[in-house]
Amino acid sequence: MNGRATSGEPLLSVRGLRLSYAAERGDVRAVDGVSFDLQAGQTLAIVGESGSGKTSLALALLRLLPRNVALLQGQAILNGVDCLTLSDGDFRDRIRWRQISMVFQGAAESLNPIYKVGHQVREVLTARGGHSRAAADGRAKELLDMVRLPPETFNRYPHELSGGMKQRVAVASALALNPPLILLDEPTSALDVGVQAQIMNLFKRFKANLGVASIFISHDIALASDLADTIGVMYAGRIVEIGSTEDVLRAPSHPYTQKLLAAIPRLRSDAPLEFIPGAPPDLSDPPSGCRFHPRCAFVMERCRSESPPDLPSQSGSAVAACWLLDEGAS
Ligand code: SF4
């Protein structure tokens, strides 16, 4: 599924991405036919509940998959190279860190407790970027400064840093080799609100100043919209609506997107918060037709048997997979 407002050759073009995991109860279709384009310097937010396939999508793009993968199919063309068909060695040497890097929710905990911060940032530069030790030290200090950490952080151990500082170190490492694309998987979920705002401001600064594109994965559509140019809403392994942030927020077309937005607390409204009834489906046996139909207030007969195609919404750029947008729907 693609938003309609794109121009120029995309930095990343994902087509028909499918990822299944083998499980005792049957293959789990975590990502099931996802397509989108991302332009250089832009941010795409992928939002949805836990279990919608957001993180599996990121892991597929990074080729960081568990051993029980049963199917990985489709294309992910980054700067003209299909990341899904490269050998593991080529992907590691040519793409990861150099073309695409990542910051995870638990990135702070991924720092090695026995090495100082400077050593760990330097390691990315020497091992992946071929920098000499002296050049890597200089660049590591520059990176720590870029993420607004004091110079003494270079010689500190991870346990001497707060959660927010450790996440900044993770961001510094992700930026080390100037990749054009960063995957941000719930990068602020483990942080308190004040620190979350600081990290979001950091991302906005890098987007404006360095022109880094990002895929921001979050369950929080309000937070994601702060950074994103485009929002893709994911449900049960599929993108069910995608379009410019403004259009998706102003005129959401898919009932699932509408529910996500109605669940956001508002300061100046007494309206009760909405919630989405039911639970996300078991992806080893997803519902027939529209996968949202067991939870949808607008379900029609055809929704139970026919999977809706991507249809243009009434807003400018968005498309959504919902039969309500079909001209023939009553
Ligand atoms: Fe609801 Fe039908 Fe639209 Fe699915 S296709 S979201 S069930 S109205």
Short mmCIF file of C-alpha atoms and ligand atoms in Angstrom, two decimals:
data_model
loop_
_atom_site.label_atom_id
_atom_site.label_comp_id
_atom_site.label_asym_id
_atom_site.label_seq_id
_atom_site.Cartn_x
_atom_site.Cartn_y
_atom_site.Cartn_z
CA MET A 1 0.00 0.00 0.00
CA ASN A 2 1.35 3.45 -0.89
CA GLY A 3 0.29 6.97 -0.04
CA ARG A 4 -0.47 8.89 -3.23
CA ALA A 5 1.69 11.93 -2.49
CA THR A 6 5.19 10.84 -3.50
CA SER A 7 7.68 12.50 -5.81
CA GLY A 8 11.06 11.46 -7.16
CA GLU A 9 12.88 8.17 -6.72
CA PRO A 10 12.28 6.87 -3.19
CA LEU A 11 15.15 6.15 -0.84
CA LEU A 12 13.39 2.96 0.24
CA SER A 13 10.77 1.09 -1.71
CA VAL A 14 9.13 -1.89 -0.03
CA ARG A 15 6.93 -4.13 -2.13
CA GLY A 16 4.82 -7.10 -1.09
CA LEU A 17 6.84 -7.83 2.04
CA ARG A 18 5.75 -11.05 3.72
CA LEU A 19 7.26 -12.55 6.85
CA SER A 20 6.00 -15.66 8.65
CA TYR A 21 7.33 -17.48 11.69
CA ALA A 22 7.01 -21.23 12.16
CA ALA A 23 5.02 -22.09 15.29
CA GLU A 24 3.38 -25.24 16.65
CA ARG A 25 -0.11 -23.89 16.02
CA GLY A 26 0.78 -23.03 12.39
CA ASP A 27 2.80 -20.34 10.62
CA VAL A 28 2.32 -16.89 12.13
CA ARG A 29 1.88 -14.34 9.34
CA ALA A 30 3.48 -11.38 11.11
CA VAL A 31 3.85 -9.21 7.99
CA ASP A 32 1.50 -9.97 5.16
CA GLY A 33 1.93 -8.01 1.95
CA VAL A 34 3.28 -4.64 3.12
CA SER A 35 4.29 -2.04 0.51
CA PHE A 36 5.34 1.58 0.91
CA ASP A 37 7.81 4.18 -0.37
CA LEU A 38 9.96 6.45 1.76
CA GLN A 39 11.62 9.54 0.30
CA ALA A 40 15.08 10.69 1.41
CA GLY A 41 14.98 12.87 4.51
CA GLN A 42 11.37 11.99 5.33
CA THR A 43 9.87 10.18 8.31
CA LEU A 44 7.33 7.41 8.00
CA ALA A 45 5.56 6.44 11.20
CA ILE A 46 4.25 2.89 11.44
CA VAL A 47 1.64 2.81 14.19
CA GLY A 48 -0.62 0.14 15.62
CA GLU A 49 -1.26 -2.03 18.65
CA SER A 50 1.21 -4.58 20.01
CA GLY A 51 1.20 -7.67 17.81
CA SER A 52 0.29 -5.79 14.63
CA GLY A 53 3.61 -6.70 12.97
CA LYS A 54 5.40 -3.35 13.34
CA THR A 55 8.55 -4.71 14.94
CA SER A 56 8.62 -7.74 12.63
CA LEU A 57 8.59 -5.32 9.72
CA ALA A 58 11.61 -3.49 11.18
CA LEU A 59 13.46 -6.74 11.88
CA ALA A 60 12.86 -7.89 8.31
CA LEU A 61 14.29 -4.63 6.93
CA LEU A 62 17.32 -5.01 9.19
CA ARG A 63 17.70 -8.74 8.50
CA LEU A 64 17.73 -9.36 12.25
CA LEU A 65 15.36 -12.29 12.19
CA PRO A 66 14.99 -15.23 14.56
CA ARG A 67 15.73 -18.75 13.38
CA ASN A 68 12.11 -19.83 13.09
CA VAL A 69 11.40 -17.72 10.00
CA ALA A 70 9.22 -19.81 7.69
CA LEU A 71 8.83 -17.25 4.89
CA LEU A 72 10.52 -13.99 3.91
CA GLN A 73 9.32 -12.66 0.58
CA GLY A 74 9.06 -9.40 -1.33
CA GLN A 75 11.41 -6.53 -2.04
CA ALA A 76 13.02 -3.81 0.06
CA ILE A 77 14.99 -1.64 -2.37
CA LEU A 78 17.24 0.78 -0.50
CA ASN A 79 19.25 3.13 -2.72
CA GLY A 80 18.81 0.70 -5.61
CA VAL A 81 19.82 -2.45 -3.69
CA ASP A 82 17.32 -5.14 -2.70
CA CYS A 83 18.16 -5.72 0.96
CA LEU A 84 16.19 -8.97 1.11
CA THR A 85 18.20 -10.79 -1.55
CA LEU A 86 21.72 -9.86 -0.41
CA SER A 87 23.70 -12.56 1.36
CA ASP A 88 24.00 -12.14 5.13
CA GLY A 89 27.65 -11.14 4.70
CA ASP A 90 26.92 -8.54 2.02
CA PHE A 91 24.08 -7.08 4.06
CA ARG A 92 26.31 -6.83 7.14
CA ASP A 93 29.23 -5.30 5.19
CA ARG A 94 27.36 -2.97 2.84
CA ILE A 95 24.03 -2.07 4.41
CA ARG A 96 23.73 -2.42 8.19
CA TRP A 97 25.08 0.68 10.02
CA ARG A 98 26.23 2.25 6.71
CA GLN A 99 22.89 2.53 4.90
CA ILE A 100 20.42 1.64 7.61
CA SER A 101 20.88 1.67 11.37
CA MET A 102 18.54 1.32 14.28
CA VAL A 103 17.55 2.46 17.73
CA PHE A 104 15.40 0.05 19.72
CA GLN A 105 13.20 0.52 22.76
CA GLY A 106 15.69 -1.43 24.84
CA ALA A 107 18.72 0.02 23.09
CA ALA A 108 19.95 1.46 26.36
CA GLU A 109 20.15 -2.03 27.82
CA SER A 110 22.08 -3.32 24.83
CA LEU A 111 25.17 -1.35 25.89
CA ASN A 112 27.86 -3.66 27.20
CA PRO A 113 28.23 -2.96 30.95
CA ILE A 114 31.95 -3.76 31.01
CA TYR A 115 33.05 -1.26 28.36
CA LYS A 116 33.09 2.50 28.61
CA VAL A 117 30.72 4.45 26.39
CA GLY A 118 33.49 5.87 24.22
CA HIS A 119 34.78 2.39 23.48
CA GLN A 120 31.32 1.24 22.38
CA VAL A 121 30.71 4.15 19.99
CA ARG A 122 34.26 3.83 18.69
CA GLU A 123 33.67 0.13 18.00
CA VAL A 124 30.99 0.93 15.40
CA LEU A 125 33.40 3.29 13.66
CA THR A 126 36.41 0.98 13.62
CA ALA A 127 34.66 -2.36 13.06
CA ARG A 128 32.01 -1.18 10.59
CA GLY A 129 33.43 2.04 9.18
CA GLY A 130 37.12 1.20 8.86
CA HIS A 131 38.18 4.26 10.91
CA SER A 132 41.55 4.31 12.61
CA ARG A 133 41.37 4.35 16.39
CA ALA A 134 42.41 8.01 16.60
CA ALA A 135 39.87 9.09 13.96
CA ALA A 136 37.19 6.98 15.62
CA ASP A 137 37.85 8.58 19.02
CA GLY A 138 37.49 12.04 17.52
CA ARG A 139 34.28 11.12 15.72
CA ALA A 140 32.86 9.38 18.82
CA LYS A 141 33.38 12.55 20.87
CA GLU A 142 31.73 14.60 18.13
CA LEU A 143 28.75 12.21 18.08
CA LEU A 144 28.32 12.36 21.86
CA ASP A 145 28.32 16.14 21.60
CA MET A 146 25.73 15.98 18.80
CA VAL A 147 23.35 14.07 21.07
CA ARG A 148 23.98 16.66 23.80
CA LEU A 149 25.98 14.47 26.16
CA PRO A 150 28.80 16.09 28.15
CA PRO A 151 32.38 15.23 27.08
CA GLU A 152 33.06 13.20 30.23
CA THR A 153 30.44 10.66 29.04
CA PHE A 154 33.13 9.23 26.75
CA ASN A 155 34.94 7.75 29.77
CA ARG A 156 31.89 6.62 31.68
CA TYR A 157 30.43 3.14 32.05
CA PRO A 158 26.78 2.56 31.07
CA HIS A 159 25.74 2.04 34.72
CA GLU A 160 26.84 5.61 35.45
CA LEU A 161 24.28 7.00 32.99
CA SER A 162 20.52 7.58 33.26
CA GLY A 163 18.11 5.79 30.90
CA GLY A 164 17.79 8.92 28.75
CA MET A 165 21.59 9.31 28.51
CA LYS A 166 21.99 5.67 27.50
CA GLN A 167 19.37 6.13 24.80
CA ARG A 168 21.34 9.13 23.53
CA VAL A 169 24.42 6.92 23.30
CA ALA A 170 22.35 4.47 21.22
CA VAL A 171 21.32 7.35 18.94
CA ALA A 172 24.95 8.48 18.63
CA SER A 173 25.99 4.95 17.58
CA ALA A 174 23.15 4.79 15.05
CA LEU A 175 24.35 8.04 13.45
CA ALA A 176 28.03 7.07 13.51
CA LEU A 177 28.41 6.15 9.84
CA ASN A 178 25.97 8.77 8.50
CA PRO A 179 23.34 6.31 7.28
CA PRO A 180 20.59 7.86 5.15
CA LEU A 181 17.96 5.83 7.03
CA ILE A 182 17.40 5.00 10.71
CA LEU A 183 14.78 2.63 12.09
CA LEU A 184 13.41 3.83 15.39
CA ASP A 185 11.48 1.03 17.10
CA GLU A 186 9.58 2.46 20.08
CA PRO A 187 12.74 4.43 20.92
CA THR A 188 11.18 6.43 23.74
CA SER A 189 8.72 3.94 25.25
CA ALA A 190 10.94 3.09 28.21
CA LEU A 191 11.57 6.74 29.09
CA ASP A 192 9.60 9.14 31.25
CA VAL A 193 7.66 11.90 29.52
CA GLY A 194 10.22 14.68 29.99
CA VAL A 195 13.10 12.62 28.65
CA GLN A 196 10.86 11.35 25.85
CA ALA A 197 10.34 14.95 24.69
CA GLN A 198 14.10 15.59 24.74
CA ILE A 199 14.80 12.52 22.60
CA MET A 200 12.01 13.43 20.16
CA ASN A 201 13.53 16.91 19.82
CA LEU A 202 16.85 15.26 19.06
CA PHE A 203 15.29 13.23 16.24
CA LYS A 204 13.64 16.35 14.84
CA ARG A 205 16.96 18.20 14.88
CA PHE A 206 18.76 15.41 13.04
CA LYS A 207 15.98 15.20 10.50
CA ALA A 208 16.22 18.95 9.81
CA ASN A 209 20.00 19.32 10.01
CA LEU A 210 21.33 16.02 8.70
CA GLY A 211 18.49 15.05 6.37
CA VAL A 212 18.28 11.57 7.89
CA ALA A 213 15.17 9.61 6.89
CA SER A 214 13.54 7.44 9.51
CA ILE A 215 10.89 4.83 10.07
CA PHE A 216 9.39 5.57 13.47
CA ILE A 217 7.60 2.57 14.93
CA SER A 218 5.20 3.27 17.76
CA HIS A 219 1.93 2.27 19.38
CA ASP A 220 1.41 6.00 20.09
CA ILE A 221 -0.05 7.75 17.04
CA ALA A 222 0.05 11.15 18.77
CA LEU A 223 3.76 10.87 19.54
CA ALA A 224 4.55 9.53 16.07
CA SER A 225 2.71 12.39 14.39
CA ASP A 226 5.12 14.84 16.02
CA LEU A 227 7.92 13.61 13.77
CA ALA A 228 6.26 11.91 10.82
CA ASP A 229 5.58 13.24 7.32
CA THR A 230 3.60 10.10 6.53
CA ILE A 231 1.66 7.76 8.79
CA GLY A 232 1.05 4.09 8.01
CA VAL A 233 -1.42 2.34 10.27
CA MET A 234 -0.72 -1.36 10.69
CA TYR A 235 -3.23 -3.97 11.77
CA ALA A 236 -2.80 -7.75 11.83
CA GLY A 237 0.28 -7.75 9.61
CA ARG A 238 -1.04 -5.29 7.02
CA ILE A 239 -0.95 -1.54 6.47
CA VAL A 240 -4.62 -0.63 6.51
CA GLU A 241 -4.23 3.12 5.95
CA ILE A 242 -1.36 5.30 4.80
CA GLY A 243 -1.12 8.95 3.85
CA SER A 244 0.35 12.29 4.83
CA THR A 245 0.30 12.88 8.58
CA GLU A 246 -2.02 15.84 8.13
CA ASP A 247 -4.55 13.91 6.06
CA VAL A 248 -4.56 10.83 8.28
CA LEU A 249 -5.02 12.93 11.43
CA ARG A 250 -7.55 15.32 9.91
CA ALA A 251 -9.72 12.81 8.09
CA PRO A 252 -8.93 9.21 9.06
CA SER A 253 -10.75 6.83 6.73
CA HIS A 254 -10.23 3.40 8.25
CA PRO A 255 -12.35 2.60 11.32
CA TYR A 256 -9.24 1.27 13.06
CA THR A 257 -7.38 4.57 12.53
CA GLN A 258 -10.45 6.42 13.78
CA LYS A 259 -10.44 4.34 16.95
CA LEU A 260 -6.72 4.86 17.54
CA LEU A 261 -7.24 8.62 17.30
CA ALA A 262 -10.33 8.58 19.49
CA ALA A 263 -8.30 6.87 22.21
CA ILE A 264 -5.91 9.85 22.55
CA PRO A 265 -6.58 11.93 25.72
CA ARG A 266 -7.42 15.58 24.95
CA LEU A 267 -6.84 18.43 27.36
CA ARG A 268 -9.80 20.57 26.29
CA SER A 269 -12.48 17.94 25.91
CA ASP A 270 -14.71 16.15 28.37
CA ALA A 271 -15.58 13.49 25.80
CA PRO A 272 -14.94 10.02 27.21
CA LEU A 273 -11.95 8.21 25.80
CA GLU A 274 -12.79 5.47 23.33
CA PHE A 275 -11.23 2.06 23.24
CA ILE A 276 -11.10 -0.68 20.65
CA PRO A 277 -13.25 -3.63 21.69
CA GLY A 278 -11.80 -7.13 21.47
CA ALA A 279 -8.18 -8.06 20.93
CA PRO A 280 -5.84 -8.24 17.95
CA PRO A 281 -6.29 -11.54 16.07
CA ASP A 282 -4.13 -14.64 16.24
CA LEU A 283 -1.95 -14.24 13.14
CA SER A 284 -1.63 -17.99 12.72
CA ASP A 285 -5.34 -18.01 11.95
CA PRO A 286 -6.40 -14.46 11.04
CA PRO A 287 -10.06 -13.60 10.38
CA SER A 288 -11.33 -14.04 6.83
CA GLY A 289 -12.09 -10.99 4.68
CA CYS A 290 -11.16 -7.75 6.42
CA ARG A 291 -9.04 -8.73 9.41
CA PHE A 292 -10.55 -5.94 11.47
CA HIS A 293 -14.12 -7.13 10.93
CA PRO A 294 -14.64 -8.88 14.31
CA ARG A 295 -13.89 -5.53 16.05
CA CYS A 296 -15.41 -3.09 13.59
CA ALA A 297 -18.57 -1.13 14.36
CA PHE A 298 -19.30 -0.71 10.63
CA VAL A 299 -18.90 -4.32 9.57
CA MET A 300 -20.90 -5.32 6.47
CA GLU A 301 -21.55 -8.74 5.02
CA ARG A 302 -18.83 -8.52 2.38
CA CYS A 303 -16.28 -7.53 5.07
CA ARG A 304 -16.49 -11.07 6.50
CA SER A 305 -15.51 -12.78 3.27
CA GLU A 306 -13.75 -10.31 0.93
CA SER A 307 -10.46 -8.68 1.76
CA PRO A 308 -10.73 -4.96 0.92
CA PRO A 309 -8.23 -3.54 -1.60
CA ASP A 310 -6.44 -0.22 -1.12
CA LEU A 311 -8.94 2.50 -1.94
CA PRO A 312 -8.43 6.26 -2.19
CA SER A 313 -9.76 8.10 0.83
CA GLN A 314 -11.54 11.42 0.69
CA SER A 315 -8.50 13.21 2.06
CA GLY A 316 -5.77 14.24 -0.38
CA SER A 317 -3.01 11.68 -0.02
CA ALA A 318 -4.29 8.69 1.91
CA VAL A 319 -5.42 5.25 0.85
CA ALA A 320 -7.16 2.78 3.13
CA ALA A 321 -8.19 -0.85 2.90
CA CYS A 322 -11.84 -0.55 3.85
CA TRP A 323 -15.01 -1.39 1.95
CA LEU A 324 -16.63 1.81 3.23
CA LEU A 325 -14.52 3.65 0.65
CA ASP A 326 -15.84 1.53 -2.17
CA GLU A 327 -18.23 3.56 -4.30
CA GLY A 328 -20.81 0.80 -4.08
CA ALA A 329 -20.87 0.72 -0.26
CA SER A 330 -24.07 1.97 1.28
FE1 SF4 B 1 -14.88 -2.32 8.99
FE2 SF4 B 1 -15.59 -3.54 6.74
FE3 SF4 B 1 -14.01 -1.42 6.64
FE4 SF4 B 1 -13.12 -3.74 7.59
S1 SF4 B 1 -13.78 -3.31 5.50
S2 SF4 B 1 -12.79 -1.74 8.49
S3 SF4 B 1 -14.93 -4.50 8.66
S4 SF4 B 1 -16.13 -1.48 7.36
#
